Coordinates of C-alpha atoms in Angstrom, one line a residue:
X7 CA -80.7 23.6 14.6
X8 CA -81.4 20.3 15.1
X9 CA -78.3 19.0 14.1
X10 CA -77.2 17.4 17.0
X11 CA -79.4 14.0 18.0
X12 CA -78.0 13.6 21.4
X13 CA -76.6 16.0 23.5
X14 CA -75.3 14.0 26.1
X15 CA -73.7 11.6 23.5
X16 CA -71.6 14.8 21.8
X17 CA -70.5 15.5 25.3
X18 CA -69.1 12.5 26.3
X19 CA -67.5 12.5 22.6
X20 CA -65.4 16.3 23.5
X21 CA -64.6 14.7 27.1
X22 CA -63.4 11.5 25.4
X23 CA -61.3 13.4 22.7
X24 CA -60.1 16.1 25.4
X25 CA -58.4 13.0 28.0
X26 CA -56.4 11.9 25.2
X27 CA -54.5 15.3 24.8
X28 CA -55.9 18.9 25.2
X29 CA -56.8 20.5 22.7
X30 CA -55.7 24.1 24.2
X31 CA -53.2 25.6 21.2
X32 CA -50.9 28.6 21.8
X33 CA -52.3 32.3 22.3
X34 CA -55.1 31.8 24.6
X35 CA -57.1 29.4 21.8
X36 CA -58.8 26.4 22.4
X37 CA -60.2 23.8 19.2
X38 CA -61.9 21.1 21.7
X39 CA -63.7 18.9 18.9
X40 CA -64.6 15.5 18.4
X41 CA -65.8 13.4 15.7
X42 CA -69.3 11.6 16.7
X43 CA -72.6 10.1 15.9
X44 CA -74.2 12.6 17.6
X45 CA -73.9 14.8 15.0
X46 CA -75.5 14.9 11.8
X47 CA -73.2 17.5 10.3
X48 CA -70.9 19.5 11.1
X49 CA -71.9 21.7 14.3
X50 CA -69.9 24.8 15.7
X51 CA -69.5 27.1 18.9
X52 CA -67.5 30.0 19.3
X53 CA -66.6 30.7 23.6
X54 CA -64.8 33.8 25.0
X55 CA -64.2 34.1 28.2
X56 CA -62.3 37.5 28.8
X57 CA -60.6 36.3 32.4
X58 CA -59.1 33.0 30.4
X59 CA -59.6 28.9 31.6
X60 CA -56.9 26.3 32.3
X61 CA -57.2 24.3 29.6
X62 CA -53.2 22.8 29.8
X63 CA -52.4 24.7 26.4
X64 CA -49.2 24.5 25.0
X65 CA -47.8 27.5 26.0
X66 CA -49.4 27.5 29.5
X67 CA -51.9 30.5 28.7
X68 CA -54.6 30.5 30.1
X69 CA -57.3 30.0 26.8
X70 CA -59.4 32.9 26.4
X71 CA -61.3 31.8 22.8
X72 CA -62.9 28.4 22.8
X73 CA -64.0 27.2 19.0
X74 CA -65.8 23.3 19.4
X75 CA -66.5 21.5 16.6
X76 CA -68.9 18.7 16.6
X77 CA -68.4 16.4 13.3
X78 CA -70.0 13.2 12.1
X79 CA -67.3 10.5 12.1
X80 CA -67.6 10.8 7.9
X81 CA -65.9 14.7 7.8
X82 CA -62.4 15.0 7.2
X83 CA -61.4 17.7 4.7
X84 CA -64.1 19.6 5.6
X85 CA -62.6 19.8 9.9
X86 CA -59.2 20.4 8.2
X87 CA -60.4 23.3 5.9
X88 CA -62.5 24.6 8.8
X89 CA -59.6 24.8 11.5
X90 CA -56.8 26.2 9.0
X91 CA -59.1 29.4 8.0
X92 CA -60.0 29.3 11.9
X93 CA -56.1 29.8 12.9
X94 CA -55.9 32.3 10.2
X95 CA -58.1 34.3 11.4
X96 CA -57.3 33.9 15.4
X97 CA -54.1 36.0 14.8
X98 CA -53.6 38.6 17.5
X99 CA -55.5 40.9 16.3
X100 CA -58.7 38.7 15.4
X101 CA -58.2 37.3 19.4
X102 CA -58.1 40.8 20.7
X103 CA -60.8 41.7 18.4
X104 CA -62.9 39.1 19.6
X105 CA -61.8 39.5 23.0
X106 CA -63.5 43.0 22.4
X107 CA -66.8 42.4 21.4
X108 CA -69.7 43.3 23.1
X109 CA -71.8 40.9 21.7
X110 CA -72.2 37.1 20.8
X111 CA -73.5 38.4 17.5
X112 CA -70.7 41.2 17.2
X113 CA -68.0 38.1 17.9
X114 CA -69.7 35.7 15.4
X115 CA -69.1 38.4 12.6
X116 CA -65.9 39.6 13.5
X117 CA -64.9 35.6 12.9
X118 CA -66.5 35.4 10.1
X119 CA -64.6 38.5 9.0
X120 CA -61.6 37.3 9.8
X121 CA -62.1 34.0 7.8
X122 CA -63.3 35.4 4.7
X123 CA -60.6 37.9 4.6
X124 CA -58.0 35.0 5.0

């Protein structure tokens, strides 16, 4: 898309973000993010991995859905906005319903689902 400038730059930025404290919630969710030059706006990937990935979560679960967010170092309400409808629509069934999918198109819609209807 063209919206990130340096790939290598936005990597080091997650990596950075990530040793201060993971970013693995509770449910098998992961929000790795970081705020960076890199970025030109706001720039986001959704992850499933069905078998699950240590990623020292809260609760010890192994994180199943991965949602990074890439954000130039201006955004603030935007991230804040973004990751409230986000949790709203992780619930257990928008997990298992993205856990389900057979597609990365069929998982970008059932999220998208899930946020507008929260």
């Amino acid at each position: 898309s063209g919206a990130v400038t340096d790939l290598a730059e936005a990597r080091r930025g997650v990596l950075a973000r990530e040793s201060k404290g993971s970013t693995g919630m509770e449910h098998g969710i992961a929000l790795p993010h970081a705020r960076t030059e890199a970025v030109t706006r706001m720039v986001c990937a959704l992850g499933i991995s069905r078998a699950g990935v240590d990623f020292d979560s809260m609760d010890r679960e192994p994180a199943r859905v991965f949602f990074m967010v890439l954000m130039p170092m201006s955004v603030t309400v935007e991230y804040t906005r973004l990751t409230g409808a986000l949790m709203r629509a992780l619930d257990e069934p928008g997990r298992e319903a993205l856990l389900a999918a057979k597609s990365g198109r069929e998982a970008v819609e059932i999220l998208a689902h899930g946020m507008q209807a929260h």
